[in-house]
mmCIF file of C-alpha atoms and ligand atoms in Angstrom:
data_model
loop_
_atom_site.group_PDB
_atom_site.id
_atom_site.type_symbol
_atom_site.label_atom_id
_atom_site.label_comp_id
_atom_site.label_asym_id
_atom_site.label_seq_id
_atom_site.Cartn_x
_atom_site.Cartn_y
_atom_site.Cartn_z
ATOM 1 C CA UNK A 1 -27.258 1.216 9.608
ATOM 2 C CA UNK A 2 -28.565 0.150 13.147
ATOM 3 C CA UNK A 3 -26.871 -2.700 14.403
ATOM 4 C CA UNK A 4 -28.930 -6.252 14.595
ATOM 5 C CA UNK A 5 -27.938 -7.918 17.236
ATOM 6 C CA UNK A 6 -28.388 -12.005 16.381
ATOM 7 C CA UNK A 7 -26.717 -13.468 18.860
ATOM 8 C CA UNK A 8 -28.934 -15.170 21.632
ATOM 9 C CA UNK A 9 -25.915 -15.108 23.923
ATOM 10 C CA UNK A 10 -25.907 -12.891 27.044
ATOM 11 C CA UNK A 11 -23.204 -11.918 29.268
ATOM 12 C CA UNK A 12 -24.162 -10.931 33.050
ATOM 13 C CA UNK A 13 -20.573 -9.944 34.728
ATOM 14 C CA UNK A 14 -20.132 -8.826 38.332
ATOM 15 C CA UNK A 15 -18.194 -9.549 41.379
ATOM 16 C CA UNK A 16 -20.503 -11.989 42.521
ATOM 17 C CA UNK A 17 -18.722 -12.155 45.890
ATOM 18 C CA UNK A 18 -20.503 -14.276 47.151
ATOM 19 C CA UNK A 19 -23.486 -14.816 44.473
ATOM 20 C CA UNK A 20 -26.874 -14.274 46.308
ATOM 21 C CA UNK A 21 -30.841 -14.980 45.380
ATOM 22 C CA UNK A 22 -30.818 -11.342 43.851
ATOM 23 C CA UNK A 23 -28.147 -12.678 41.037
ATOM 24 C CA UNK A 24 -30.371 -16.379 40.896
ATOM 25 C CA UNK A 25 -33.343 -14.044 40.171
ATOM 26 C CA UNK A 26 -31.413 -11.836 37.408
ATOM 27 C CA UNK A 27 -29.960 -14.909 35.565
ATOM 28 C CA UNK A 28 -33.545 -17.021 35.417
ATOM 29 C CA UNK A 29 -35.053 -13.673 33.743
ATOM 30 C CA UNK A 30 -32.568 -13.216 31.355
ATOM 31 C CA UNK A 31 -32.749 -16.871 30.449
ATOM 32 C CA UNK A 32 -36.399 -15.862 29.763
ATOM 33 C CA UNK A 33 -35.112 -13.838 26.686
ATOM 34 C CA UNK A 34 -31.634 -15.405 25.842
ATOM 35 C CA UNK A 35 -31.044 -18.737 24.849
ATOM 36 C CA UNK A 36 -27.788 -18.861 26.481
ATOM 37 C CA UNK A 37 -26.576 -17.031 29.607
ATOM 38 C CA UNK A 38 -22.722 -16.775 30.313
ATOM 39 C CA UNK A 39 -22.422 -15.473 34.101
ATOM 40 C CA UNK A 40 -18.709 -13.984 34.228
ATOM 41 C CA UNK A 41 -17.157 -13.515 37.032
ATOM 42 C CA UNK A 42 -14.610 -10.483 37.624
ATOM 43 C CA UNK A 43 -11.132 -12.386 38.511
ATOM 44 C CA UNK A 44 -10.289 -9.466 41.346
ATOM 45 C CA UNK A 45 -8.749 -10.410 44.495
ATOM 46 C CA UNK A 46 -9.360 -7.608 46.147
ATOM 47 C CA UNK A 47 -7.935 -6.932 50.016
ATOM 48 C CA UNK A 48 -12.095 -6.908 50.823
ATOM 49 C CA UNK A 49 -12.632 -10.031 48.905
ATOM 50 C CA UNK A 50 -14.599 -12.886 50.695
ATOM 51 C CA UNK A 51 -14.178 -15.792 48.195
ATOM 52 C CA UNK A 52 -11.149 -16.314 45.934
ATOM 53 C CA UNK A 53 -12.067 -16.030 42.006
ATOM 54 C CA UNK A 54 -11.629 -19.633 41.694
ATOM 55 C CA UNK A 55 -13.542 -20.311 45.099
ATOM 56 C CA UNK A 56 -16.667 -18.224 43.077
ATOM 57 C CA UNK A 57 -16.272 -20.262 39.916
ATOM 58 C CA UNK A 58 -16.218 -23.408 41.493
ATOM 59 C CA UNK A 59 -19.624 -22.100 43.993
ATOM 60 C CA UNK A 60 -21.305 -20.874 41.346
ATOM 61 C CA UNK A 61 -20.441 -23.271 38.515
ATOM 62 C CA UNK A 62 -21.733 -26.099 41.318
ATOM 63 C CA UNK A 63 -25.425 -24.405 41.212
ATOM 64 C CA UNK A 64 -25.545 -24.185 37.674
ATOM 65 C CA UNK A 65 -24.058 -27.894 37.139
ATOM 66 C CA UNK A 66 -27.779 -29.038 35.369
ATOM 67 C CA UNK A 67 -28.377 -26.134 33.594
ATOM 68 C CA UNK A 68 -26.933 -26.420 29.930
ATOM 69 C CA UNK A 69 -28.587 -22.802 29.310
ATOM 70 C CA UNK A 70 -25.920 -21.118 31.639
ATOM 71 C CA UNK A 71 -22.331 -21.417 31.602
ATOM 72 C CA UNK A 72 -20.217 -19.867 34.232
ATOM 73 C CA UNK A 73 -16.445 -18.250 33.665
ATOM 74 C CA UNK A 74 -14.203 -15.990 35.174
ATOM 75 C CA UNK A 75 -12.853 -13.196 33.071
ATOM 76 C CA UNK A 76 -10.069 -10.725 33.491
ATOM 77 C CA UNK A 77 -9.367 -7.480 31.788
ATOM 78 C CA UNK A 78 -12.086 -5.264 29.517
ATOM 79 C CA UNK A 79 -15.658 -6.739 29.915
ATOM 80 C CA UNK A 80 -15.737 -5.815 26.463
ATOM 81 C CA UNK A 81 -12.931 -8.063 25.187
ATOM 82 C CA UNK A 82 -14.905 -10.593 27.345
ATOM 83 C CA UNK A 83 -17.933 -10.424 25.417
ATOM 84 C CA UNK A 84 -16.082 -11.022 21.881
ATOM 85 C CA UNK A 85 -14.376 -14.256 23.389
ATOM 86 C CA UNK A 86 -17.520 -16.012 24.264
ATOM 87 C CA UNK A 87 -19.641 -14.573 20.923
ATOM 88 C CA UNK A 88 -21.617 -12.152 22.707
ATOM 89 C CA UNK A 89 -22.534 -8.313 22.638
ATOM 90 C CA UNK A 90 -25.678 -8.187 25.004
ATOM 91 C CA UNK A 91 -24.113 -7.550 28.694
ATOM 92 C CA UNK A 92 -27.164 -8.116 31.538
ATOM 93 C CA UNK A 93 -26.996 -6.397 34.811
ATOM 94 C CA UNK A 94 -29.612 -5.968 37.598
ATOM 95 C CA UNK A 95 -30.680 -2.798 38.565
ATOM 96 C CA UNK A 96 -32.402 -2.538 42.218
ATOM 97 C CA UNK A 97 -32.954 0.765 42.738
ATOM 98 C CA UNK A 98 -31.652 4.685 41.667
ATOM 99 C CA UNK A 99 -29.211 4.288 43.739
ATOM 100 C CA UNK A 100 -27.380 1.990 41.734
ATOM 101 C CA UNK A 101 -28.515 4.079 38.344
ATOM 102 C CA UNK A 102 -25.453 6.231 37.922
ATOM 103 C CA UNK A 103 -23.061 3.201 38.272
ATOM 104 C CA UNK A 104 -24.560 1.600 36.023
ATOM 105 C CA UNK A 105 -25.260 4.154 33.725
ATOM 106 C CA UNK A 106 -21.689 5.167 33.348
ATOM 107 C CA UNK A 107 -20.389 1.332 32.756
ATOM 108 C CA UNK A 108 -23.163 0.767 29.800
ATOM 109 C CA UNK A 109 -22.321 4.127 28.313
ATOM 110 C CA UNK A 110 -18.400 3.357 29.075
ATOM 111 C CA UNK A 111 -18.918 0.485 27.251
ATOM 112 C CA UNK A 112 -20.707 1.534 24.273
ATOM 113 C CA UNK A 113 -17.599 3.560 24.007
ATOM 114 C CA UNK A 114 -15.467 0.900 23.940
ATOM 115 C CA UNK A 115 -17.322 -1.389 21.800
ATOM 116 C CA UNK A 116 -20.537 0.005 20.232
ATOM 117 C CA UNK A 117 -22.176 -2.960 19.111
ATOM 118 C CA UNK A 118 -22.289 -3.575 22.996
ATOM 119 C CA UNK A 119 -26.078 -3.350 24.338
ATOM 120 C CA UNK A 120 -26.566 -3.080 27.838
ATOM 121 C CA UNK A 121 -29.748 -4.534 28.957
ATOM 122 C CA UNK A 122 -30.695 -4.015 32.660
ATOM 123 C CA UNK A 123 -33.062 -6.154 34.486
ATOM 124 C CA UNK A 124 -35.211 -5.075 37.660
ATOM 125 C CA UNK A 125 -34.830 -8.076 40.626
ATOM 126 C CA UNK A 126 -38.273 -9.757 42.456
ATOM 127 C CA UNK A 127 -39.026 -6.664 44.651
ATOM 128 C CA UNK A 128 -38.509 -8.572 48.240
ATOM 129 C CA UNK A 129 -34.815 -9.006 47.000
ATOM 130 C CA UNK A 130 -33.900 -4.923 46.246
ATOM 131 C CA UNK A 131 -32.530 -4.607 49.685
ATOM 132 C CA UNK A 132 -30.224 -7.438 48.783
ATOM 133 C CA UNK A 133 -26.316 -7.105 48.355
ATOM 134 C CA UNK A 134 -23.094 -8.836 48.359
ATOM 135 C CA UNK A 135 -21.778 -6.701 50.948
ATOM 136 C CA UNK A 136 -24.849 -7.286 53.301
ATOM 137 C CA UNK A 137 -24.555 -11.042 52.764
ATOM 138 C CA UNK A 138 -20.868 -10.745 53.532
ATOM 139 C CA UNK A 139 -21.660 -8.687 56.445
ATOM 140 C CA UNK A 140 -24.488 -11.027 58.491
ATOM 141 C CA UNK A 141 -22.655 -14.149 57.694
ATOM 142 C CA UNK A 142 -19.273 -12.445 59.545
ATOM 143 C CA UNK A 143 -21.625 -11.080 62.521
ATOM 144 C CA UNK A 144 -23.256 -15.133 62.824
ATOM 145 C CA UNK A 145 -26.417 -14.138 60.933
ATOM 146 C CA UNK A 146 -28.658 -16.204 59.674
ATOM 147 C CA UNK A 147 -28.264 -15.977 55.617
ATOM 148 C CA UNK A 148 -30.707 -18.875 54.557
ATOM 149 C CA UNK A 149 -33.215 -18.051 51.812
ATOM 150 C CA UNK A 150 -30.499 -15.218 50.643
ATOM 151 C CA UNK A 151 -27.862 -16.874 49.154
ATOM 152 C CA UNK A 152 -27.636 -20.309 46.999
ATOM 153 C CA UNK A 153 -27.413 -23.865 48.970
ATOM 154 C CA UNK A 154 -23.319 -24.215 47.822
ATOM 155 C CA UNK A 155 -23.022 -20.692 48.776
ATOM 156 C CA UNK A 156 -24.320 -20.909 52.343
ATOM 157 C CA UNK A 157 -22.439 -24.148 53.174
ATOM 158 C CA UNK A 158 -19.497 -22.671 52.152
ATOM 159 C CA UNK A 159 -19.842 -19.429 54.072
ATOM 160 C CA UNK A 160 -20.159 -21.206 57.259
ATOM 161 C CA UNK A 161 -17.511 -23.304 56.914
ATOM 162 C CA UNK A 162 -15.350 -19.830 56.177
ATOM 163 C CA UNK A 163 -16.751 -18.852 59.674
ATOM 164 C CA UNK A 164 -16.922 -21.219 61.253
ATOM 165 C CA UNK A 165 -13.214 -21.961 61.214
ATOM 166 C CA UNK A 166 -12.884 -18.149 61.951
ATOM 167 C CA UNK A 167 -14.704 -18.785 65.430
ATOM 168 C CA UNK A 168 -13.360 -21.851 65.937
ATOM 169 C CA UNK A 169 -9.515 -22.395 64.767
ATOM 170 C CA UNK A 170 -8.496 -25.689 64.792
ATOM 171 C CA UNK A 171 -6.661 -27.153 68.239
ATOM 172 C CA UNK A 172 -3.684 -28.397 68.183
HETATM 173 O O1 LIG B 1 -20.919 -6.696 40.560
HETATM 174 P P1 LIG B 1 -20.016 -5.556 40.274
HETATM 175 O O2 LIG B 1 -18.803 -5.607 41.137
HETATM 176 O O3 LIG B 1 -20.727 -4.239 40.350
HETATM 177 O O4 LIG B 1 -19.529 -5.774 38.746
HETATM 178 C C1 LIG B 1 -18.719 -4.831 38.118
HETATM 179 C C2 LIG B 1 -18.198 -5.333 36.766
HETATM 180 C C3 LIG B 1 -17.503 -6.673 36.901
HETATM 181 C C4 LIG B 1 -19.350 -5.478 35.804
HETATM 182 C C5 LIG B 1 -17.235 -4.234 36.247
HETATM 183 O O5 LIG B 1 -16.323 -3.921 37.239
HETATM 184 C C6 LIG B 1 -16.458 -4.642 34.998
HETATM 185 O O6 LIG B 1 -17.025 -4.813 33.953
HETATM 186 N N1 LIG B 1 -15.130 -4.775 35.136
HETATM 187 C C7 LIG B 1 -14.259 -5.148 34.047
HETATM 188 C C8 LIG B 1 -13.335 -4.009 33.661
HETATM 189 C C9 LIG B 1 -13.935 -3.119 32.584
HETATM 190 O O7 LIG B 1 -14.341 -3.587 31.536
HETATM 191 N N2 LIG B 1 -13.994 -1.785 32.857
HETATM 192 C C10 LIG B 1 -14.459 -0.805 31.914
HETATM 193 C C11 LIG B 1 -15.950 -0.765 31.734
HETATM 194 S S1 LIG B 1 -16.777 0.132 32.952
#
């Protein structure tokens, strides 16, 4: 029997460190086809990490604070297990270009394994965004570029106060 899958929830996990106009773009198209869009953010502090998990939460949660069609959460563990705690078994995820196919193709089929009522659903970004990435917004903003237009407003305010106080420690 194929499996029907009801549930008008969505879950669109990543790293989101930090969450740029690429991941805006992804979440307002899935909304297009979901009634409800839970954006879950990895809890990994890695040694490369840029904003704590809780810093993310809090930045992201703050741009989404009038939408009642998204809801924002941080998630450790299987994405998987994530999914069944909020009610959901469609994951989202962007997909720019095929460079980031194989990725991506081995986490939906991963997760199929895990869980097959999981259905990966992968959504293209606007096209003057592919270029985009967290690790190129976390790059300019270290070098003193100028990230406006790339990243939400709570994101960019709080990436140059993060550098700022790295150029300028405070004087005793
Ligand atoms: O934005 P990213 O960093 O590419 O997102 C990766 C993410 C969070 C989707 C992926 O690392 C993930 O799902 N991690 C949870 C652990 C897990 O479930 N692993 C097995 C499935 S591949």
């Amino acid at each position: 029997m194929p499996v029907v899958h009801t549930q008008p929830i969505a879950v669109y996990p990543g790293s989101f460190d930090p969450f740029h106009v690429g991941h805006v773009a992804i979440v307002e198209r899935a909304k297009e086809i979901f009634a409800r869009v839970v954006v879950g953010i990895l809890d990994n502090t890695g040694k490369e990490a840029l904003f704590s998990p809780e810093e993310r939460l809090e930045i992201i949660s703050e741009h989404y604070r009038r939408d009642d069609r998204v809801e924002v959460r941080s998630f450790s563990g299987l994405l998987v297990n994530f999914l069944d705690e909020v009610g959901a078994s469609i994951i989202v995820r962007g997909m720019r270009a095929v460079s980031d196919f194989e990725y991506e193709f081995q986490m939906a089929l991963m997760n199929r394994r895990l869980a097959p009522h999981v259905e990966t659903v992968f959504l293209t970004p606007k096209e003057e965004f592919t270029y985009l990435s967290s690790r190129l917004v976390r790059e300019v903003a270290a070098l003193g570029g100028d990230v406006t237009g790339l990243v939400p407003d709570p994101v960019k305010l709080r990436l140059e106060r993060r550098y700022r106080k790295a150029t300028h420690p405070p004087t005793r």
